[in-house]
mmCIF file of C-alpha atoms in Angstrom:
data_model
loop_
_atom_site.group_PDB
_atom_site.id
_atom_site.type_symbol
_atom_site.label_atom_id
_atom_site.label_comp_id
_atom_site.label_asym_id
_atom_site.label_seq_id
_atom_site.Cartn_x
_atom_site.Cartn_y
_atom_site.Cartn_z
ATOM 1 C CA MET A 263 -70.381 51.390 -42.688
ATOM 2 C CA SER A 264 -68.430 52.000 -39.621
ATOM 3 C CA SER A 265 -69.636 55.897 -39.400
ATOM 4 C CA ASN A 266 -73.246 53.745 -39.329
ATOM 5 C CA LEU A 267 -72.515 51.836 -36.896
ATOM 6 C CA HIS A 268 -70.311 54.075 -34.608
ATOM 7 C CA GLN A 269 -73.799 56.595 -34.981
ATOM 8 C CA ALA A 270 -76.206 53.321 -34.087
ATOM 9 C CA GLY A 271 -73.706 52.855 -30.948
ATOM 10 C CA VAL A 272 -73.781 56.396 -29.655
ATOM 11 C CA THR A 273 -77.721 56.384 -30.078
ATOM 12 C CA LEU A 274 -77.792 53.323 -27.861
ATOM 13 C CA LEU A 275 -75.822 54.183 -25.215
ATOM 14 C CA LYS A 276 -77.775 57.512 -25.353
ATOM 15 C CA GLN A 277 -80.991 55.425 -24.716
ATOM 16 C CA LEU A 278 -79.178 53.141 -21.687
ATOM 17 C CA GLY A 279 -77.974 56.212 -20.140
ATOM 18 C CA ARG A 280 -81.698 58.641 -20.563
ATOM 19 C CA HIS A 281 -83.514 55.597 -19.062
ATOM 20 C CA ALA A 282 -81.150 54.147 -16.877
ATOM 21 C CA ASP A 283 -83.756 53.806 -14.370
ATOM 22 C CA ILE A 284 -86.238 52.185 -15.841
ATOM 23 C CA VAL A 285 -83.706 49.628 -16.727
ATOM 24 C CA MET A 286 -82.347 48.956 -13.150
ATOM 25 C CA ASP A 287 -86.112 48.865 -12.339
ATOM 26 C CA VAL A 288 -86.558 45.959 -14.828
ATOM 27 C CA TYR A 289 -82.829 44.376 -13.696
ATOM 28 C CA LEU A 290 -84.388 43.800 -10.652
ATOM 29 C CA SER A 291 -87.602 43.332 -11.228
ATOM 30 C CA GLY A 292 -87.890 40.909 -14.251
ATOM 31 C CA SER A 293 -90.022 42.569 -15.961
ATOM 32 C CA ILE A 294 -92.042 45.804 -16.551
ATOM 33 C CA SER A 295 -95.722 46.509 -17.793
ATOM 34 C CA GLU A 296 -96.038 48.929 -20.354
ATOM 35 C CA ALA A 297 -98.825 50.944 -18.768
ATOM 36 C CA GLY A 298 -98.371 53.796 -16.877
ATOM 37 C CA GLU A 299 -96.320 56.738 -16.588
ATOM 38 C CA ASN A 300 -92.918 55.596 -17.989
ATOM 39 C CA ALA A 301 -95.448 54.503 -20.680
ATOM 40 C CA GLN A 302 -93.593 56.328 -23.148
ATOM 41 C CA ALA A 303 -90.260 56.036 -22.682
ATOM 42 C CA ILE A 304 -90.906 52.089 -22.349
ATOM 43 C CA GLU A 305 -91.716 52.185 -25.900
ATOM 44 C CA LYS A 306 -89.460 54.237 -26.961
ATOM 45 C CA LEU A 307 -86.387 51.155 -24.684
ATOM 46 C CA ARG A 308 -88.824 48.686 -26.690
ATOM 47 C CA LYS A 309 -88.483 50.082 -30.586
ATOM 48 C CA ALA A 310 -84.347 49.925 -29.510
ATOM 49 C CA ASP A 311 -83.825 46.374 -29.055
ATOM 50 C CA ILE A 312 -83.706 46.778 -24.933
ATOM 51 C CA LEU A 313 -87.043 45.534 -23.866
ATOM 52 C CA TRP A 314 -88.616 42.576 -25.527
ATOM 53 C CA ARG A 315 -91.789 40.309 -25.383
ATOM 54 C CA PRO A 316 -91.281 36.866 -24.906
ATOM 55 C CA GLU A 317 -94.860 36.166 -25.943
ATOM 56 C CA PRO A 318 -97.853 38.107 -26.847
ATOM 57 C CA GLY A 319 -99.618 39.490 -23.948
ATOM 58 C CA GLN A 320 -96.755 39.293 -21.245
ATOM 59 C CA ASP A 321 -95.130 42.027 -19.754
ATOM 60 C CA LEU A 322 -91.915 43.187 -21.584
ATOM 61 C CA ARG A 323 -87.991 42.014 -20.553
ATOM 62 C CA LEU A 324 -84.663 42.979 -20.659
ATOM 63 C CA LYS A 325 -82.740 42.208 -23.045
ATOM 64 C CA ARG A 326 -79.891 39.245 -22.729
ATOM 65 C CA SER A 327 -77.002 41.606 -24.484
ATOM 66 C CA VAL A 328 -78.351 44.231 -22.153
ATOM 67 C CA ARG A 329 -78.409 41.558 -19.060
ATOM 68 C CA ALA A 330 -75.251 39.814 -19.152
ATOM 69 C CA LEU A 331 -73.871 43.751 -19.525
ATOM 70 C CA LEU A 332 -75.239 44.219 -16.080
ATOM 71 C CA GLU A 333 -74.659 41.594 -14.408
ATOM 72 C CA GLU A 334 -70.690 41.868 -15.291
ATOM 73 C CA ALA A 335 -70.146 45.036 -14.626
ATOM 74 C CA LEU A 336 -72.423 45.170 -11.631
ATOM 75 C CA SER A 337 -70.621 41.151 -10.526
ATOM 76 C CA ASP A 338 -73.669 40.076 -9.276
ATOM 77 C CA GLU A 339 -73.737 37.573 -7.306
ATOM 78 C CA ARG A 340 -77.162 35.873 -8.957
ATOM 79 C CA ASN A 341 -75.904 35.754 -12.187
ATOM 80 C CA ARG A 342 -74.872 31.732 -11.972
ATOM 81 C CA GLN A 343 -74.789 31.673 -16.823
ATOM 82 C CA ILE A 344 -71.055 30.518 -17.869
ATOM 83 C CA ASP A 345 -70.603 29.454 -21.456
ATOM 84 C CA ALA A 346 -69.117 26.087 -21.675
ATOM 85 C CA ASN A 347 -69.286 26.181 -25.680
ATOM 86 C CA ALA A 348 -65.692 26.252 -26.741
ATOM 87 C CA SER A 349 -66.510 24.226 -30.309
ATOM 88 C CA SER A 350 -67.418 27.376 -31.573
ATOM 89 C CA GLY A 351 -64.883 29.972 -30.281
ATOM 90 C CA LEU A 352 -62.560 27.674 -31.990
ATOM 91 C CA ALA A 353 -64.435 27.182 -35.263
ATOM 92 C CA THR A 354 -64.738 30.898 -35.925
ATOM 93 C CA ILE A 355 -61.208 31.369 -34.943
ATOM 94 C CA LYS A 356 -59.447 28.727 -37.317
ATOM 95 C CA THR A 357 -62.217 30.345 -39.519
ATOM 96 C CA LEU A 358 -61.377 33.869 -39.537
ATOM 97 C CA ALA A 359 -57.404 32.987 -39.321
ATOM 98 C CA SER A 360 -58.578 31.182 -42.786
ATOM 99 C CA HIS A 361 -60.082 34.760 -44.264
ATOM 100 C CA TYR A 362 -56.683 36.386 -43.490
ATOM 101 C CA LYS A 363 -53.972 34.051 -44.578
ATOM 102 C CA GLU A 364 -56.136 34.232 -47.987
ATOM 103 C CA ALA A 365 -56.769 37.887 -48.404
ATOM 104 C CA ARG A 366 -53.111 38.548 -46.916
ATOM 105 C CA HIS A 367 -51.827 36.252 -50.202
ATOM 106 C CA ALA A 368 -54.602 37.934 -52.855
ATOM 107 C CA VAL A 369 -52.213 41.404 -51.190
ATOM 108 C CA ASP A 370 -55.861 42.704 -49.941
ATOM 109 C CA TYR A 371 -54.396 44.794 -47.299
ATOM 110 C CA SER A 372 -57.508 46.195 -46.327
ATOM 111 C CA ALA A 373 -59.571 43.288 -46.126
ATOM 112 C CA SER A 374 -56.515 41.193 -44.184
ATOM 113 C CA GLU A 375 -56.315 44.115 -41.490
ATOM 114 C CA ALA A 376 -59.866 43.657 -41.204
ATOM 115 C CA TYR A 377 -60.140 39.801 -40.376
ATOM 116 C CA LEU A 378 -57.117 40.138 -38.483
ATOM 117 C CA ALA A 379 -59.485 42.777 -35.682
ATOM 118 C CA ASP A 380 -62.249 40.525 -36.028
ATOM 119 C CA LEU A 381 -59.599 37.254 -34.852
ATOM 120 C CA SER A 382 -57.651 39.842 -32.334
ATOM 121 C CA GLU A 383 -61.008 40.945 -31.181
ATOM 122 C CA HIS A 384 -62.572 37.009 -31.121
ATOM 123 C CA VAL A 385 -59.182 35.526 -29.801
ATOM 124 C CA TYR A 386 -59.356 38.473 -26.690
ATOM 125 C CA SER A 387 -63.207 38.344 -26.159
ATOM 126 C CA PHE A 388 -62.293 33.862 -25.596
ATOM 127 C CA ALA A 389 -59.671 34.181 -23.399
ATOM 128 C CA GLU A 390 -61.632 37.075 -21.517
ATOM 129 C CA GLY A 391 -64.806 34.650 -21.555
ATOM 130 C CA LEU A 392 -62.959 31.966 -20.179
ATOM 131 C CA ARG A 393 -61.599 34.092 -17.055
ATOM 132 C CA TYR A 394 -64.755 35.345 -16.680
ATOM 133 C CA SER A 395 -66.318 31.806 -16.238
ATOM 134 C CA ILE A 396 -63.852 30.798 -13.743
ATOM 135 C CA ARG A 397 -64.453 33.854 -11.579
ATOM 136 C CA VAL A 398 -67.990 33.045 -11.541
ATOM 137 C CA LEU A 399 -67.238 29.963 -10.347
ATOM 138 C CA TRP A 400 -65.130 31.443 -7.714
ATOM 139 C CA SER A 401 -67.240 33.696 -6.611
ATOM 140 C CA ARG A 402 -69.937 30.415 -5.989
ATOM 141 C CA ILE A 403 -67.433 28.456 -4.194
ATOM 142 C CA ASN A 404 -66.204 30.892 -2.099
ATOM 143 C CA ASN A 405 -69.610 31.882 -1.027
ATOM 144 C CA GLU A 406 -70.755 28.551 -0.412
ATOM 145 C CA PHE A 407 -73.743 28.836 -3.342
ATOM 146 C CA GLY A 408 -75.638 31.897 -0.646
ATOM 147 C CA TYR A 409 -77.872 32.296 -3.447
ATOM 148 C CA VAL A 410 -80.183 29.280 -2.484
ATOM 149 C CA GLY A 411 -81.284 28.740 0.761
ATOM 150 C CA THR A 412 -80.938 24.655 1.103
ATOM 151 C CA ILE A 413 -78.957 22.100 1.366
ATOM 152 C CA ASN A 414 -80.692 20.388 -1.367
ATOM 153 C CA ALA A 415 -80.322 23.102 -3.619
ATOM 154 C CA LYS A 416 -77.137 23.587 -3.108
ATOM 155 C CA ILE A 417 -76.101 20.214 -3.683
ATOM 156 C CA ARG A 418 -77.741 20.783 -7.012
ATOM 157 C CA GLU A 419 -75.556 24.102 -7.405
ATOM 158 C CA ASN A 420 -72.299 22.244 -7.005
ATOM 159 C CA GLU A 421 -73.491 19.618 -8.990
ATOM 160 C CA LEU A 422 -74.468 21.783 -12.061
ATOM 161 C CA ALA A 423 -71.494 23.349 -11.694
ATOM 162 C CA GLN A 424 -69.144 20.975 -11.716
ATOM 163 C CA SER A 425 -70.674 19.447 -14.953
ATOM 164 C CA GLN A 426 -70.004 22.734 -16.165
ATOM 165 C CA VAL A 427 -66.106 22.675 -14.970
ATOM 166 C CA SER A 428 -66.439 18.970 -17.070
ATOM 167 C CA GLU A 429 -67.508 20.894 -20.333
ATOM 168 C CA LEU A 430 -64.995 23.647 -20.120
ATOM 169 C CA LEU A 431 -62.218 21.128 -19.634
ATOM 170 C CA ASN A 432 -63.860 18.905 -22.816
ATOM 171 C CA GLY A 433 -63.958 21.862 -24.705
ATOM 172 C CA LEU A 434 -60.075 22.821 -23.962
ATOM 173 C CA GLU A 435 -59.412 19.393 -24.852
ATOM 174 C CA MET A 436 -60.310 20.153 -28.528
ATOM 175 C CA PHE A 437 -57.205 22.900 -29.322
ATOM 176 C CA GLN A 438 -54.276 20.731 -30.853
ATOM 177 C CA PHE A 439 -51.662 23.682 -31.044
ATOM 178 C CA SER A 440 -50.364 21.522 -33.466
ATOM 179 C CA GLU A 441 -53.318 21.963 -35.889
ATOM 180 C CA LEU A 442 -53.132 25.507 -34.897
ATOM 181 C CA GLY A 443 -49.591 25.984 -35.866
ATOM 182 C CA GLU A 444 -50.000 24.611 -39.131
ATOM 183 C CA ILE A 445 -52.917 27.253 -39.816
ATOM 184 C CA ALA A 446 -50.559 30.094 -38.719
ATOM 185 C CA GLY A 447 -47.250 28.654 -40.304
ATOM 186 C CA ASP A 448 -44.524 31.221 -40.534
ATOM 187 C CA ILE A 449 -46.660 34.393 -40.245
ATOM 188 C CA ARG A 450 -45.879 36.054 -37.413
ATOM 189 C CA GLU A 451 -49.190 37.862 -36.161
ATOM 190 C CA LEU A 452 -50.778 34.478 -36.722
ATOM 191 C CA ARG A 453 -48.274 32.930 -34.483
ATOM 192 C CA LYS A 454 -48.475 35.024 -31.791
ATOM 193 C CA LEU A 455 -52.807 34.749 -31.379
ATOM 194 C CA LEU A 456 -52.891 31.119 -32.219
ATOM 195 C CA VAL A 457 -50.091 29.963 -30.256
ATOM 196 C CA THR A 458 -48.653 31.933 -27.891
ATOM 197 C CA THR A 459 -51.782 34.058 -26.415
ATOM 198 C CA LEU A 460 -54.076 30.990 -26.423
ATOM 199 C CA GLN A 461 -51.609 28.497 -24.884
ATOM 200 C CA GLU A 462 -50.312 30.741 -22.180
ATOM 201 C CA THR A 463 -54.270 31.533 -21.386
ATOM 202 C CA LEU A 464 -55.195 27.930 -21.808
ATOM 203 C CA SER A 465 -52.355 26.790 -19.465
ATOM 204 C CA ASP A 466 -53.186 29.343 -16.420
ATOM 205 C CA CYS A 467 -57.028 28.461 -17.342
ATOM 206 C CA THR A 468 -56.282 24.494 -17.246
ATOM 207 C CA GLN A 469 -54.910 24.420 -13.880
ATOM 208 C CA GLU A 470 -57.628 26.908 -12.128
ATOM 209 C CA LEU A 471 -59.684 24.501 -13.314
ATOM 210 C CA SER A 472 -58.219 21.291 -11.431
ATOM 211 C CA VAL A 473 -57.950 23.309 -8.313
ATOM 212 C CA VAL A 474 -62.001 24.581 -9.039
ATOM 213 C CA GLN A 475 -62.969 21.430 -9.471
ATOM 214 C CA SER A 476 -60.882 20.224 -6.105
ATOM 215 C CA ARG A 477 -62.356 21.919 -4.076
ATOM 216 C CA LEU A 478 -66.204 21.688 -5.713
ATOM 217 C CA LEU A 479 -65.714 17.962 -4.501
ATOM 218 C CA GLU A 480 -64.372 19.104 -1.215
ATOM 219 C CA LEU A 481 -67.589 21.289 -0.573
ATOM 220 C CA LEU A 482 -69.889 18.213 -1.750
ATOM 221 C CA GLY A 483 -68.490 16.078 0.775
ATOM 222 C CA ARG A 484 -69.582 19.284 3.487
ATOM 223 C CA PHE A 485 -72.768 19.671 2.031
ATOM 224 C CA ARG A 486 -73.980 15.604 1.841
ATOM 225 C CA GLN A 487 -71.881 15.651 5.573
ATOM 226 C CA ILE A 488 -74.865 18.164 6.666
ATOM 227 C CA GLN A 489 -76.991 16.867 4.723
ATOM 228 C CA GLY A 490 -76.736 13.325 6.196
ATOM 229 C CA ARG A 491 -76.594 14.681 9.742
ATOM 230 C CA THR A 492 -79.796 17.077 8.755
ATOM 231 C CA ARG A 493 -81.796 14.387 7.789
ATOM 232 C CA LEU A 494 -80.877 12.110 11.458
ATOM 233 C CA LEU A 495 -82.096 15.007 13.460
ATOM 234 C CA LYS A 496 -85.550 15.369 11.643
ATOM 235 C CA GLY A 497 -85.958 11.339 11.550
ATOM 236 C CA TRP A 498 -85.688 11.674 15.025
ATOM 237 C CA LEU A 499 -88.001 14.902 15.591
ATOM 238 C CA LEU A 500 -90.222 13.000 13.452
ATOM 239 C CA TYR A 501 -90.278 10.136 15.964
ATOM 240 C CA THR A 502 -90.607 11.733 18.877
ATOM 241 C CA ASP A 503 -93.610 13.952 17.689
ATOM 242 C CA GLN A 504 -95.133 10.682 16.457
ATOM 243 C CA HIS A 505 -94.279 9.100 19.905
ATOM 244 C CA PRO A 506 -94.779 11.591 22.205
ATOM 245 C CA ASP A 507 -94.115 9.088 25.662
ATOM 246 C CA TYR A 508 -91.150 8.059 24.538
ATOM 247 C CA ARG A 509 -88.880 7.841 27.234
ATOM 248 C CA VAL A 510 -84.579 7.435 26.897
ATOM 249 C CA ALA A 511 -84.817 3.727 28.938
ATOM 250 C CA ASP A 512 -81.757 2.767 31.088
ATOM 251 C CA HIS A 513 -78.947 0.517 29.465
ATOM 252 C CA VAL A 514 -77.352 0.122 32.166
ATOM 253 C CA GLY A 515 -79.943 -2.108 33.249
ATOM 254 C CA HIS A 516 -80.421 -4.218 30.282
ATOM 255 C CA LYS A 517 -78.801 -7.523 30.201
ATOM 256 C CA GLN A 518 -77.756 -7.177 26.855
ATOM 257 C CA LEU A 519 -76.036 -3.620 26.017
ATOM 258 C CA PRO A 520 -75.392 -2.495 22.637
ATOM 259 C CA MET A 521 -72.021 -2.514 21.030
ATOM 260 C CA LEU A 522 -72.668 1.820 20.524
ATOM 261 C CA PHE A 523 -72.989 1.704 24.235
ATOM 262 C CA ASN A 524 -70.129 -0.906 25.190
ATOM 263 C CA THR A 525 -67.511 0.743 24.149
ATOM 264 C CA ALA A 526 -64.908 2.446 26.535
ATOM 265 C CA GLU A 527 -61.512 3.560 27.137
ATOM 266 C CA PRO A 528 -59.294 1.092 29.080
ATOM 267 C CA ILE A 529 -58.405 2.395 32.493
ATOM 268 C CA LEU A 530 -55.250 1.316 32.794
ATOM 269 C CA SER A 531 -52.935 1.536 29.248
ATOM 270 C CA ALA A 532 -50.445 -0.628 28.717
ATOM 271 C CA ALA A 533 -46.928 -1.219 30.367
ATOM 272 C CA ALA A 534 -43.988 -0.142 28.234
ATOM 273 C CA VAL A 535 -40.590 0.503 29.921
ATOM 274 C CA ASP A 536 -39.362 4.021 28.863
ATOM 275 C CA VAL A 537 -35.975 3.872 27.315
ATOM 276 C CA ASN A 538 -35.345 8.099 27.608
ATOM 277 C CA ASN A 539 -35.943 7.980 31.064
ATOM 278 C CA THR A 540 -32.088 8.793 32.378
ATOM 279 C CA GLY A 541 -33.244 7.547 35.736
ATOM 280 C CA TYR A 542 -33.527 4.129 34.854
ATOM 281 C CA GLU A 543 -30.613 4.157 33.092
ATOM 282 C CA ASN A 544 -28.835 1.907 36.105
ATOM 283 C CA ASP A 545 -31.464 -0.698 36.390
ATOM 284 C CA LEU A 546 -31.497 -0.507 32.360
ATOM 285 C CA LEU A 547 -27.661 -1.412 32.242
ATOM 286 C CA GLU A 548 -28.255 -3.964 34.853
ATOM 287 C CA MET A 549 -30.610 -6.112 33.018
ATOM 288 C CA VAL A 550 -28.945 -5.992 30.271
ATOM 289 C CA SER A 551 -25.691 -6.900 31.594
ATOM 290 C CA GLN A 552 -27.432 -9.745 32.826
ATOM 291 C CA ILE A 553 -28.580 -11.688 29.284
ATOM 292 C CA LYS A 554 -26.669 -14.660 28.277
ATOM 293 C CA ALA A 555 -25.006 -14.335 24.806
ATOM 294 C CA ILE A 556 -25.469 -17.825 22.934
ATOM 295 C CA SER A 557 -23.127 -18.402 20.720
ATOM 296 C CA ARG A 558 -22.528 -21.264 18.270
ATOM 297 C CA VAL A 559 -18.849 -20.291 17.304
ATOM 298 C CA GLY A 560 -16.038 -21.370 19.364
ATOM 299 C CA ARG A 561 -14.120 -17.910 20.644
ATOM 300 C CA ASP A 562 -10.325 -17.500 22.250
ATOM 301 C CA VAL A 563 -10.514 -16.808 25.397
ATOM 302 C CA VAL A 564 -9.178 -13.292 26.217
ATOM 303 C CA LEU A 565 -7.048 -12.545 29.483
ATOM 304 C CA ARG A 566 -6.909 -9.252 30.736
ATOM 305 C CA GLU A 567 -4.023 -8.573 32.752
ATOM 306 C CA HIS A 568 -5.346 -6.252 34.820
ATOM 307 C CA ASP A 569 -8.766 -4.842 35.087
ATOM 308 C CA VAL A 570 -9.472 -2.112 33.011
ATOM 309 C CA PRO A 571 -11.865 0.453 34.927
ATOM 310 C CA PHE A 572 -15.280 1.910 33.079
ATOM 311 C CA ALA A 573 -17.208 4.864 34.251
ATOM 312 C CA LEU A 574 -20.098 6.837 33.007
ATOM 313 C CA VAL A 575 -19.335 10.744 33.109
ATOM 314 C CA ASN A 576 -21.334 13.406 31.779
ATOM 315 C CA ALA A 577 -19.858 14.268 27.846
ATOM 316 C CA GLU A 578 -17.856 17.228 27.028
ATOM 317 C CA ASP A 579 -19.041 20.285 25.457
ATOM 318 C CA PHE A 580 -18.021 20.946 21.881
ATOM 319 C CA ASP A 581 -18.171 23.779 19.386
ATOM 320 C CA ILE A 582 -19.080 23.077 15.710
ATOM 321 C CA PRO A 583 -17.044 26.889 14.182
ATOM 322 C CA ASP A 584 -19.137 29.064 12.207
ATOM 323 C CA ASN A 585 -18.911 28.962 8.158
ATOM 324 C CA PRO A 586 -16.692 31.594 7.190
ATOM 325 C CA LEU A 587 -18.876 32.075 3.763
ATOM 326 C CA LYS A 588 -21.954 32.252 6.884
ATOM 327 C CA LEU A 589 -20.369 34.906 8.775
ATOM 328 C CA ALA A 590 -19.084 37.139 5.829
ATOM 329 C CA VAL A 591 -23.468 37.081 5.280
ATOM 330 C CA ASP A 592 -24.040 38.260 8.895
ATOM 331 C CA GLU A 593 -22.008 41.065 8.494
ATOM 332 C CA TYR A 594 -23.630 41.833 5.196
ATOM 333 C CA PHE A 595 -27.163 41.618 6.496
ATOM 334 C CA CYS A 596 -25.299 44.069 10.116
ATOM 335 C CA GLU A 597 -24.685 46.551 7.364
ATOM 336 C CA VAL A 598 -27.712 47.378 5.901
ATOM 337 C CA ILE A 599 -28.983 47.313 9.375
ATOM 338 C CA ASP A 600 -26.225 49.907 10.216
ATOM 339 C CA SER A 601 -26.812 51.919 7.517
ATOM 340 C CA GLY A 602 -30.557 51.418 6.719
ATOM 341 C CA LEU A 603 -30.165 52.129 2.891
ATOM 342 C CA ARG A 604 -30.840 49.490 0.172
ATOM 343 C CA GLN A 605 -27.272 47.696 -0.990
ATOM 344 C CA SER A 606 -26.694 45.560 -3.134
ATOM 345 C CA ALA A 607 -24.657 42.964 -2.439
ATOM 346 C CA LEU A 608 -22.850 42.349 -5.813
ATOM 347 C CA GLU A 609 -20.977 45.533 -4.489
ATOM 348 C CA TYR A 610 -20.412 44.856 -0.798
ATOM 349 C CA HIS A 611 -19.202 41.773 -1.787
ATOM 350 C CA GLN A 612 -16.783 43.853 -4.788
ATOM 351 C CA GLN A 613 -15.537 45.951 -1.750
ATOM 352 C CA LYS A 614 -14.859 43.977 0.992
ATOM 353 C CA ALA A 615 -12.942 42.351 -1.548
ATOM 354 C CA LEU A 616 -14.449 38.962 -0.679
ATOM 355 C CA GLU A 617 -12.551 36.069 -1.552
ATOM 356 C CA TRP A 618 -15.041 33.829 -2.595
ATOM 357 C CA ASP A 619 -16.705 33.419 -5.862
ATOM 358 C CA SER A 620 -19.929 36.293 -6.792
ATOM 359 C CA GLU A 621 -21.833 33.526 -8.013
ATOM 360 C CA SER A 622 -21.434 31.428 -4.321
ATOM 361 C CA TRP A 623 -21.619 34.892 -2.671
ATOM 362 C CA LEU A 624 -25.465 35.705 -3.847
ATOM 363 C CA TYR A 625 -26.760 31.812 -3.452
ATOM 364 C CA GLN A 626 -25.892 31.976 -0.069
ATOM 365 C CA VAL A 627 -27.396 35.765 0.386
ATOM 366 C CA ILE A 628 -30.290 34.504 -0.991
ATOM 367 C CA CYS A 629 -30.459 30.792 1.621
ATOM 368 C CA GLY A 630 -29.555 33.330 4.389
ATOM 369 C CA PHE A 631 -32.347 35.286 4.288
ATOM 370 C CA GLU A 632 -34.273 32.315 3.453
ATOM 371 C CA GLY A 633 -32.787 30.796 6.497
ATOM 372 C CA LEU A 634 -34.133 34.054 8.272
ATOM 373 C CA PRO A 635 -37.181 33.108 11.521
ATOM 374 C CA GLU A 636 -40.358 34.345 9.843
ATOM 375 C CA GLU A 637 -40.202 37.176 12.852
ATOM 376 C CA HIS A 638 -37.146 38.389 12.020
ATOM 377 C CA ARG A 639 -37.440 37.692 8.038
ATOM 378 C CA ARG A 640 -40.097 40.506 7.790
ATOM 379 C CA TYR A 641 -38.215 43.009 8.637
ATOM 380 C CA PHE A 642 -35.774 42.858 5.560
ATOM 381 C CA GLU A 643 -36.691 42.880 1.487
ATOM 382 C CA LEU A 644 -34.448 41.249 -0.909
ATOM 383 C CA GLU A 645 -35.286 41.209 -4.263
ATOM 384 C CA PRO A 646 -33.468 39.586 -6.963
ATOM 385 C CA ILE A 647 -31.929 41.572 -9.966
ATOM 386 C CA GLY A 648 -31.388 40.019 -13.243
ATOM 387 C CA GLU A 649 -33.724 38.690 -16.370
ATOM 388 C CA PRO A 650 -35.321 35.849 -18.161
ATOM 389 C CA HIS A 651 -33.718 33.483 -19.993
ATOM 390 C CA PRO A 652 -33.133 34.443 -23.710
ATOM 391 C CA VAL A 653 -34.255 30.775 -24.693
ATOM 392 C CA TYR A 654 -36.133 28.918 -22.031
ATOM 393 C CA ASN A 655 -39.422 30.316 -20.817
ATOM 394 C CA GLY A 656 -40.309 30.404 -17.115
ATOM 395 C CA ASN A 657 -36.258 30.672 -15.982
ATOM 396 C CA PHE A 658 -35.372 33.572 -14.332
ATOM 397 C CA ILE A 659 -31.006 34.693 -14.340
ATOM 398 C CA ILE A 660 -30.332 36.439 -11.440
ATOM 399 C CA ARG A 661 -27.445 38.781 -11.770
ATOM 400 C CA ASP A 662 -27.934 40.471 -8.180
ATOM 401 C CA VAL A 663 -29.498 40.393 -5.297
ATOM 402 C CA GLU A 664 -30.582 43.948 -3.323
ATOM 403 C CA LEU A 665 -30.950 43.768 0.175
ATOM 404 C CA TRP A 666 -32.880 46.742 2.747
ATOM 405 C CA LEU A 667 -34.824 46.692 5.450
ATOM 406 C CA ALA A 668 -38.961 47.053 5.035
#
């Protein structure tokens, strides 16, 4: 069976390669007539199920599968077809998983390997199709639906894309990984396909689809704003065409001005004391000293033996000493600049016999790199050295860092 499929596939690909010009002409024009100098080649393509006739009397067209292959390979922006049907793919995956478990239980190794290969192909095809749909959506967003010419058409395309995103999200909600985990059981191959691979793919795609949805809403708001301004301008042009003798009246000469023309900024802004101006300091102190304090509580009168002089003087300068750990990190950066070589922070710590523990040292080196100004940071490269956490996914344990000049 596999040899027959191999031979049929080779024949089909040869047909596509031999008649590539005709296939691309049909792809670009949409259809082709059987009459002409290439009638024999067109007949061969029709017999190979590459071309088909939708109705009697019509021209031949490309099969949908061949057109989809060319659209994806050529990244054709005209391709707006997105497969949002996730329920069918989920049902197929569950069915193939049940077939594989049954063949494995019956110790039928050949059948189990065939079912596992089919299941792997369906899972990876589903993941690739989902990512392809997201790529198509991003392509339509980035060119702002440039394959249509009017704002109304762009709004309709945007609404279509939003409905497709909603269908994709609703389809992804059908995947219950608790159920898939029960189907996989303790079989390592099934758990890798049904739980690990699908969960990572669906998590990434769900986050990206939420970003796509927000961008579509933002783009739709911009389109509607342009549409509103366009309608206002077209209405004004239509009015001026119907009333060619219209002249803008002098609204200043009217007794009652419309509110649209009766708004103006105040000539003088409201007065306020500038408490940040040091030139007014003496005046402000004098005003504060004249304020009477009203207190209902009796106080004892305190008499000073002699007058205490009071004078306003400039504050003395003082320095805050730098942290010794920060100074050591600066020396480490200078050492890298002087040597021009890639140097490990932990090896430098051991060579210099620094008094701080290695964890505090590595943390301060990372903070020193992140605290550099942008124009200085781009001259360095910092690479953490470590390994992922063996239990908690997404956590990276840093054992050492290396710094070098970019």
